[in-house]
XYZ file of C-alpha atoms in Angstrom:
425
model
C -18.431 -9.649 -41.048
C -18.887 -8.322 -37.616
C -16.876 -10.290 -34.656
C -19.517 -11.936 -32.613
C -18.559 -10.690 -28.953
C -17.441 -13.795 -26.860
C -20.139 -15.305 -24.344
C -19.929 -14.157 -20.807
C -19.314 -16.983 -18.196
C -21.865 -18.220 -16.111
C -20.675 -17.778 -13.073
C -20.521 -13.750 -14.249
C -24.145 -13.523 -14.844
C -24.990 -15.007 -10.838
C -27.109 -12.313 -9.319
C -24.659 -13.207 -6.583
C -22.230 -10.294 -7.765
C -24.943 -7.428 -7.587
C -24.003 -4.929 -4.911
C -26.470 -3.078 -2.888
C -27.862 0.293 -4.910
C -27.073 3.274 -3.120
C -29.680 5.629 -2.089
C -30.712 7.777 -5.288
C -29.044 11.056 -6.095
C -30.875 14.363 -6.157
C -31.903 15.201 -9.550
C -29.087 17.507 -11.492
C -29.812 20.951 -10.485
C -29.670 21.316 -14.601
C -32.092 19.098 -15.071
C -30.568 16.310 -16.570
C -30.462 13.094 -14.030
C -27.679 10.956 -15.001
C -27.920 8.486 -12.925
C -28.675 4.768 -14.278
C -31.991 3.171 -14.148
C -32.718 1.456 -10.223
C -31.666 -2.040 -10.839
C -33.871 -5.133 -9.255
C -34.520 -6.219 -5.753
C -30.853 -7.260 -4.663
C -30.992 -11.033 -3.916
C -29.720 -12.659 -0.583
C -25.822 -12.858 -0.272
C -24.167 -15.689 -1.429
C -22.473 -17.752 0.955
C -19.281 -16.464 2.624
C -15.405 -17.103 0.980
C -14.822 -19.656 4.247
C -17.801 -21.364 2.743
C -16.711 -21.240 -0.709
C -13.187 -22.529 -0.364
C -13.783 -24.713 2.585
C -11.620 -22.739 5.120
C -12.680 -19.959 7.591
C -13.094 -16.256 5.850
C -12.796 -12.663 7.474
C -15.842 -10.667 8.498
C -17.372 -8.453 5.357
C -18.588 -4.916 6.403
C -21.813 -4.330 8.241
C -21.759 -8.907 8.863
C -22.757 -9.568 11.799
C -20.645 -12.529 14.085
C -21.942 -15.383 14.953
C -21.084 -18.495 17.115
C -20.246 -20.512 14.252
C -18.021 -17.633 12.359
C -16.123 -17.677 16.275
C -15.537 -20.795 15.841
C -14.192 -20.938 12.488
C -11.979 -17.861 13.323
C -10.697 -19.530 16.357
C -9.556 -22.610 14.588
C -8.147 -20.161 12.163
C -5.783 -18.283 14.350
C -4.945 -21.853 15.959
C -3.405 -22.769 12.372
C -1.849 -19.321 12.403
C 0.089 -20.133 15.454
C 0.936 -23.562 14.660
C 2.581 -22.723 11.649
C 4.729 -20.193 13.407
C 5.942 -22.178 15.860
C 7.594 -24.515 13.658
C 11.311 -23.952 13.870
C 11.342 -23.593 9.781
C 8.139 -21.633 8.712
C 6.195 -23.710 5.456
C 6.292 -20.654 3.455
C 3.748 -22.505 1.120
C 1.177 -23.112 4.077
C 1.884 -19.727 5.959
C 0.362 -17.852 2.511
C -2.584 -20.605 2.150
C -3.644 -19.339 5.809
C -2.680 -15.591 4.875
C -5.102 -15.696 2.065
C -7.860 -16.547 4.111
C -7.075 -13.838 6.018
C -5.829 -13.125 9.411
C -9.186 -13.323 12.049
C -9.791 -10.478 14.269
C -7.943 -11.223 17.323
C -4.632 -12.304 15.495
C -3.071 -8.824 16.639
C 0.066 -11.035 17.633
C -0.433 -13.272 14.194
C -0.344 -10.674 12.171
C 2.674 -8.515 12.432
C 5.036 -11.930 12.270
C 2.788 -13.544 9.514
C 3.104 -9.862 7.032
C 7.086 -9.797 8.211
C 7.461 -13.342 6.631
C 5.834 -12.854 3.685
C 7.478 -9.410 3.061
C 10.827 -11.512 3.082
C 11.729 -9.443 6.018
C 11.977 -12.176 8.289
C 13.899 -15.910 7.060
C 11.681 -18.654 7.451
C 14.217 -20.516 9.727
C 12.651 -19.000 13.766
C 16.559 -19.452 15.213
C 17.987 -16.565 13.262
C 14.797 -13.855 13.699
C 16.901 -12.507 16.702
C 20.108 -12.079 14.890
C 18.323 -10.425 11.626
C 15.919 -8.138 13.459
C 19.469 -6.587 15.889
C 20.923 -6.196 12.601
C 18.392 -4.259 10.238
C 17.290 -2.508 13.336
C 20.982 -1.249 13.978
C 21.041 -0.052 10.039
C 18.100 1.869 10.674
C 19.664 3.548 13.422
C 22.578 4.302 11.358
C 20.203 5.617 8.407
C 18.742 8.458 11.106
C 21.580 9.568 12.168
C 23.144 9.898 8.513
C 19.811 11.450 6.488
C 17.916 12.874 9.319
C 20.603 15.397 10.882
C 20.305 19.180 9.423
C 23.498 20.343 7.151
C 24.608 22.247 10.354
C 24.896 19.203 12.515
C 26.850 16.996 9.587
C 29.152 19.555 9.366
C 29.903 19.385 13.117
C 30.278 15.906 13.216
C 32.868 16.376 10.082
C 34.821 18.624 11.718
C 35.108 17.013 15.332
C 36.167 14.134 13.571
C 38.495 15.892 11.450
C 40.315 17.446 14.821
C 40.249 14.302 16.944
C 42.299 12.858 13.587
C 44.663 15.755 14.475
C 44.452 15.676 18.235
C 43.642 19.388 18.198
C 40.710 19.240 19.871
C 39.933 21.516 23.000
C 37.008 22.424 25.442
C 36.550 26.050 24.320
C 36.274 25.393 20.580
C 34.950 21.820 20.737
C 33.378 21.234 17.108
C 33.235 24.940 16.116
C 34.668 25.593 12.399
C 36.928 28.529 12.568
C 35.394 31.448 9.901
C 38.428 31.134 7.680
C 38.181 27.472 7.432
C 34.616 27.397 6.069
C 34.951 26.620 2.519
C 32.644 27.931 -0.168
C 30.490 24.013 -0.331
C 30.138 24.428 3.671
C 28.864 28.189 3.455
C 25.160 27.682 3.562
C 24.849 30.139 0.528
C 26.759 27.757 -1.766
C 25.154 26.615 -4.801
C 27.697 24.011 -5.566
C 26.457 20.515 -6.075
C 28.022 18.276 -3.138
C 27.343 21.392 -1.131
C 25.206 19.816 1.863
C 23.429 23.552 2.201
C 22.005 23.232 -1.560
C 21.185 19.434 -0.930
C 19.074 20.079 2.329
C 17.040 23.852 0.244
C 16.663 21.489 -2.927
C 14.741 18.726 -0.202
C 12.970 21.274 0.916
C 10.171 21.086 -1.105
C 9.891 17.069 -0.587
C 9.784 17.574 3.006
C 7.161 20.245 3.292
C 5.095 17.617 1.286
C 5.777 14.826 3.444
C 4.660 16.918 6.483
C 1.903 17.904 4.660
C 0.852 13.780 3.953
C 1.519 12.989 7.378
C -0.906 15.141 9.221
C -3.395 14.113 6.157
C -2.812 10.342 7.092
C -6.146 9.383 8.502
C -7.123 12.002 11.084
C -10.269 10.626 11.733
C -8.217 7.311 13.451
C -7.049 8.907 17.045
C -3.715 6.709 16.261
C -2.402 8.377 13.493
C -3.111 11.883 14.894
C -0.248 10.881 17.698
C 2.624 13.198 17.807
C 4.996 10.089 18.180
C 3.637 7.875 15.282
C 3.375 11.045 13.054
C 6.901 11.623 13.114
C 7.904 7.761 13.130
C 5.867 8.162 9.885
C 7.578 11.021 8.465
C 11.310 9.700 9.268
C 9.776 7.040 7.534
C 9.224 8.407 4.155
C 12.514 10.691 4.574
C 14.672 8.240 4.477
C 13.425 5.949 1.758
C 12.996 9.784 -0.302
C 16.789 9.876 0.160
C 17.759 6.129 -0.428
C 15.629 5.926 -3.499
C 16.315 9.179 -5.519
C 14.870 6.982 -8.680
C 11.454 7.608 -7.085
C 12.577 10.186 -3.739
C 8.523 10.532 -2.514
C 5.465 10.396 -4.510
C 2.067 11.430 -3.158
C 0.194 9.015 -1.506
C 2.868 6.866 -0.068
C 2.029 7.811 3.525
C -1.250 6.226 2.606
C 0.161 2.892 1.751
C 2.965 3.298 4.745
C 0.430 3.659 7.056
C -1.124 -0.242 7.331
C 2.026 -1.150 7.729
C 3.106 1.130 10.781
C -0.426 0.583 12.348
C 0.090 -3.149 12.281
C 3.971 -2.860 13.712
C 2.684 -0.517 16.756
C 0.382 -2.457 17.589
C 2.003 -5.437 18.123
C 1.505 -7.272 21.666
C 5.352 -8.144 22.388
C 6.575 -4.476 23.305
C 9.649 -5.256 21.891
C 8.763 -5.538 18.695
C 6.125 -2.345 19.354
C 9.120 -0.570 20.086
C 11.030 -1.361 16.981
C 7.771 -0.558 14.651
C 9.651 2.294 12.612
C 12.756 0.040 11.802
C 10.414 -2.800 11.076
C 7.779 -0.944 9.322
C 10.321 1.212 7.014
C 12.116 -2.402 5.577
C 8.950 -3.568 5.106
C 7.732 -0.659 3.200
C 10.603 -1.173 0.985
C 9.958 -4.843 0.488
C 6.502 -4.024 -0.599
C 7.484 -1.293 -2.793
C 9.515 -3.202 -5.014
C 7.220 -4.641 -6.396
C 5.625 -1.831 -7.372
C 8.685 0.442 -8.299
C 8.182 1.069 -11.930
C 4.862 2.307 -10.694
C 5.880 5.540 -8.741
C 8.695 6.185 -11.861
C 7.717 8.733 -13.802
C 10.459 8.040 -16.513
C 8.550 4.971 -16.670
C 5.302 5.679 -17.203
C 5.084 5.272 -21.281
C 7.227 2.341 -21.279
C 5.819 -1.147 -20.605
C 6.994 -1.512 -17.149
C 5.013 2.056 -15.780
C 1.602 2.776 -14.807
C -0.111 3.097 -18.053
C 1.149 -0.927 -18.854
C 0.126 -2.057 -14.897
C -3.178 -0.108 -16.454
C -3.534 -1.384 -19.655
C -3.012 -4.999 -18.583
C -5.846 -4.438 -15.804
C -8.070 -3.537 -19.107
C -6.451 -7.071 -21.204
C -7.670 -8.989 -17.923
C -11.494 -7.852 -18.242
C -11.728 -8.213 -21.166
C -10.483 -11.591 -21.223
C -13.029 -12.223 -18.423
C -16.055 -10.410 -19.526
C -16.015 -8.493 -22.838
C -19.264 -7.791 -22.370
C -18.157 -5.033 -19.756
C -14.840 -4.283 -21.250
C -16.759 -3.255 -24.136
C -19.067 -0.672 -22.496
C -16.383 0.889 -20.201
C -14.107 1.274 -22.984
C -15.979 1.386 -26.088
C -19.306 2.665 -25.682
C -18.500 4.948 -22.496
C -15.423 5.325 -22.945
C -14.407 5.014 -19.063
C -10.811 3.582 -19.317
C -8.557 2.327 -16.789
C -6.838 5.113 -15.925
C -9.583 7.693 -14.792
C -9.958 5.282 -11.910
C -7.558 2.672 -11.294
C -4.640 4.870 -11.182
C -5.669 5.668 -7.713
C -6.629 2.059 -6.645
C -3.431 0.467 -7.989
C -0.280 3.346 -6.721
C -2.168 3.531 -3.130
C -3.242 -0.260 -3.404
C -6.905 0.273 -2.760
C -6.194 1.941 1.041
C -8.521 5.132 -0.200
C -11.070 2.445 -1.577
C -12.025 0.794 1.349
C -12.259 1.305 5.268
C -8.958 1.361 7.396
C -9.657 -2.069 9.232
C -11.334 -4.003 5.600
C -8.077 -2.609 3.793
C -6.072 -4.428 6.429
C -8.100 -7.735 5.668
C -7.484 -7.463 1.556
C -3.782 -6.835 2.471
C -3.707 -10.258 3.932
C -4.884 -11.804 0.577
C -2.797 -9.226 -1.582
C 0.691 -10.318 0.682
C -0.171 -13.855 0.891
C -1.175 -15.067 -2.819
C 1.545 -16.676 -4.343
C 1.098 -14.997 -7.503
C 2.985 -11.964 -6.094
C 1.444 -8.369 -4.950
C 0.959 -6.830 -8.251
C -0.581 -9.593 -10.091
C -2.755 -9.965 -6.922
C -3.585 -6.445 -6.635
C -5.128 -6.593 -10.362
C -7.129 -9.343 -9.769
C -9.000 -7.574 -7.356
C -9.251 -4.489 -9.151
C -10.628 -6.448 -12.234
C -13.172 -8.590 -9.350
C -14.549 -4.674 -8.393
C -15.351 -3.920 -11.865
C -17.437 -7.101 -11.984
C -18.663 -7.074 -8.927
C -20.615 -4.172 -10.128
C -20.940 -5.097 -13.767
C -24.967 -4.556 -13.752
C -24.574 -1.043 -12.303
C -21.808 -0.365 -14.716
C -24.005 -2.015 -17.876
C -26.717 0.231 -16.759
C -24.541 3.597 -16.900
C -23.264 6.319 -19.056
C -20.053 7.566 -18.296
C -20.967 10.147 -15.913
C -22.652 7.283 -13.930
C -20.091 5.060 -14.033
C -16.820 7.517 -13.246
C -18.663 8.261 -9.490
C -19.759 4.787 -9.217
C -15.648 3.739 -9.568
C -14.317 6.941 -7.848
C -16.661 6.013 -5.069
C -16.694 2.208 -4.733
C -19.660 1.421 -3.059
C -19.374 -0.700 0.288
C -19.463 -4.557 -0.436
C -18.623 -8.190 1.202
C -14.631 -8.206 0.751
C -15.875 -12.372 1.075
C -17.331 -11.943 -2.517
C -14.684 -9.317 -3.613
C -11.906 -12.015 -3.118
C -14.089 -14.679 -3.859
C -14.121 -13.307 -7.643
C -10.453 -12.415 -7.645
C -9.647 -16.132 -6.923
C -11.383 -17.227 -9.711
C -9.611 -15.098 -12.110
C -6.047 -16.719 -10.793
C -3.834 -17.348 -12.875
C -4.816 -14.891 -15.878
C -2.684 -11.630 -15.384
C -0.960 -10.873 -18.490
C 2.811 -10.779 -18.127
């Protein structure tokens, strides 16, 4: 006997999750229009996340402010502040605020409030001081150990080697003599602690992080300054060479840069100052929780990519088989012909620069942890277009996906909150 298909929840079928149709396509040039039937007039919006929850939301794209949002905002950032002055920071009410979202005007909120809740900063204010000297100091150390060129390490080697013996002098200060260069200090050496054939076999890396880099936004004038490109790629160098389990994957500068843009801009110019050292700690923090992610060792285990993906399919279907069945049964659109994307660069290609900033707020503040976060909100996209996605064949619905439409992040997180609590584990 066939299994009757569970019934969808209400609160699923609200015309209050149908995004706005885009304008239609030009017919195929084939012949064949695959696009799905225009769907009904799209009702008003529902009411905003502030209103749902009780608390004061961010700004959706294309919303337009109003005295009464300004005033909600206002009282917002006032919480913000009062819960960082505290001389221990409530942990517990610092993410409750975070997951409403930082309002526009927090730039001084926001750098301290993503620090905390990276676990880069403790929660006790008297030793900030004392922690930030410190991993700022170790970042120093790490550019002076993994940014210098084989020809300068070997320098520093031997001038430390000669002070040992006291045998420096000023004409031949640092200078190897040619009959003491061994065969893992000639640059032609193929011999594995050779620094030479350590710095060609990078090479490749490198060229690819440059490459990222100057692909990092161009169309935002800060990320096409010399200064904050290179912060960027010293950046990515480093954690390539601290993390040879993963070295660099494509995309990271994507996911580094929210993080750097939120550092430098920073009001307190000290901290502005300190955005790379900040900004690369952080970067690991956030990482970690995605590790398994960027290991390709890992990907057919049930740790990698394809289990992150196969539990975002477990949670859809568990919330509306309905639509798990026609992506993945009928239309066979799985997971990972367009999630892949939205879960290794955590939805920073999905969404515009400033609204990805916003949704990082909810994905670093939930207490459920980044990655469990992070799939709530992929599964809340999927359903926040579930009558375009009913309506279309495969075609249809891999452009729909690979080209998320714009929507009210309000409703987007509204969704993903009520879906809390349901991430496979």
């Amino acid at each position: 006997m066939r299994k009757k298909a569970r019934a969808v929840p209400e609160w699923l079928n609200s015309p209050l999750w149908a995004a706005p149709h885009p304008p239609p396509a030009p017919p195929d040039p084939y012949g064949a229009d695959l696009a799905p039937p225009p769907p009904a007039p799209v009702p008003p919006p529902p009411p905003s996340y502030a209103e749902a929850v009780g608390g004061a939301g961010r700004r959706g794209e294309g919303d337009e402010e109003d005295e009464a949002g300004a005033l909600l905002r206002a009282h917002l950032l006032a919480d913000f502040k009062s819960a960082l002055s505290k001389k221990v920071v409530n942990m517990g009410e610092l993410r409750r605020l975070a997951c409403l979202g930082v309002p526009d005007g927090g730039a001084g909120v926001r750098p301290v409030v993503w620090k905390l809740l990276l676990g880069y900063l403790p929660t006790d204010h008297a030793l900030w001081p004392l922690e930030l000297q410190k991993k700022r100091s170790q970042y120093s150390v790490y550019k002076e150990e993994f940014l210098a060129n084989p020809s300068e390490k070997l320098r520093r080697i031997e001038e430390s080697k000669l002070s040992t013996k006291k045998e420096l002098n000023v004409e031949r200060i640092g200078l190897l003599p040619r009959s003491e260069v061994t065969n893992e200090e000639h640059p032609l050496s193929s011999g594995k602690s050779s620094l030479w054939n350590q710095y060609f076999q990078e090479s490749e890396i490198l060229e690819q992080i440059d490459r990222d880099v100057k692909r990092t936004h161009p169309d935002i004038p800060f990320f096409t300054v010399k200064s904050n490109q290179e912060s960027l790629r010293r950046i990515l160098i480093i954690f390539s060479k601290l993390n040879p389990s993963i070295r660099y994957v494509q995309g990271m500068n994507e996911v580094l840069a929210p993080l750097f843009y939120v550092f430098k801009n920073d009001p307190d110019s000290s901290n502005s100052a300190a955005a790379e050292a900040d900004t690369y700690f952080c970067f690991v923090e956030l990482l970690s929780g995605f590790r398994d992610n960027y290991c390709k060792h890992l990907d057919n285990s049930n740790v990698g990519i394809r289990s992150t993906l196969s539990k975002l399919s477990q949670l859809l279907k568990r919330h509306d088989e309905e639509l798990w069945r026609h992506m993945e049964v009928t239309t066979k659109v799985y997971p990972q012909y367009y999630a892949f994307r939205w879960i290794t660069l955590l939805l920073t290609m999905e969404f515009s620069f400033n609204v990805c900033i916003h949704i990082w707020d909810a994905i670093l503040g939930d207490p459920e942890g980044p990655p469990d976060t992070l799939l709530r909100i992929c599964c809340a996209m999927l359903i926040l277009v579930r009558k375009r996605l009913l309506a279309g064949d495969f075609t249809a619905n891999i452009q729909l996906l690979q080209h998320y439409p714009v929507t009210n992040i309000d409703h987007l997180l509204h969704i993903a909150n009520r879906l809390r609590g349901t991430v496979a584990s």
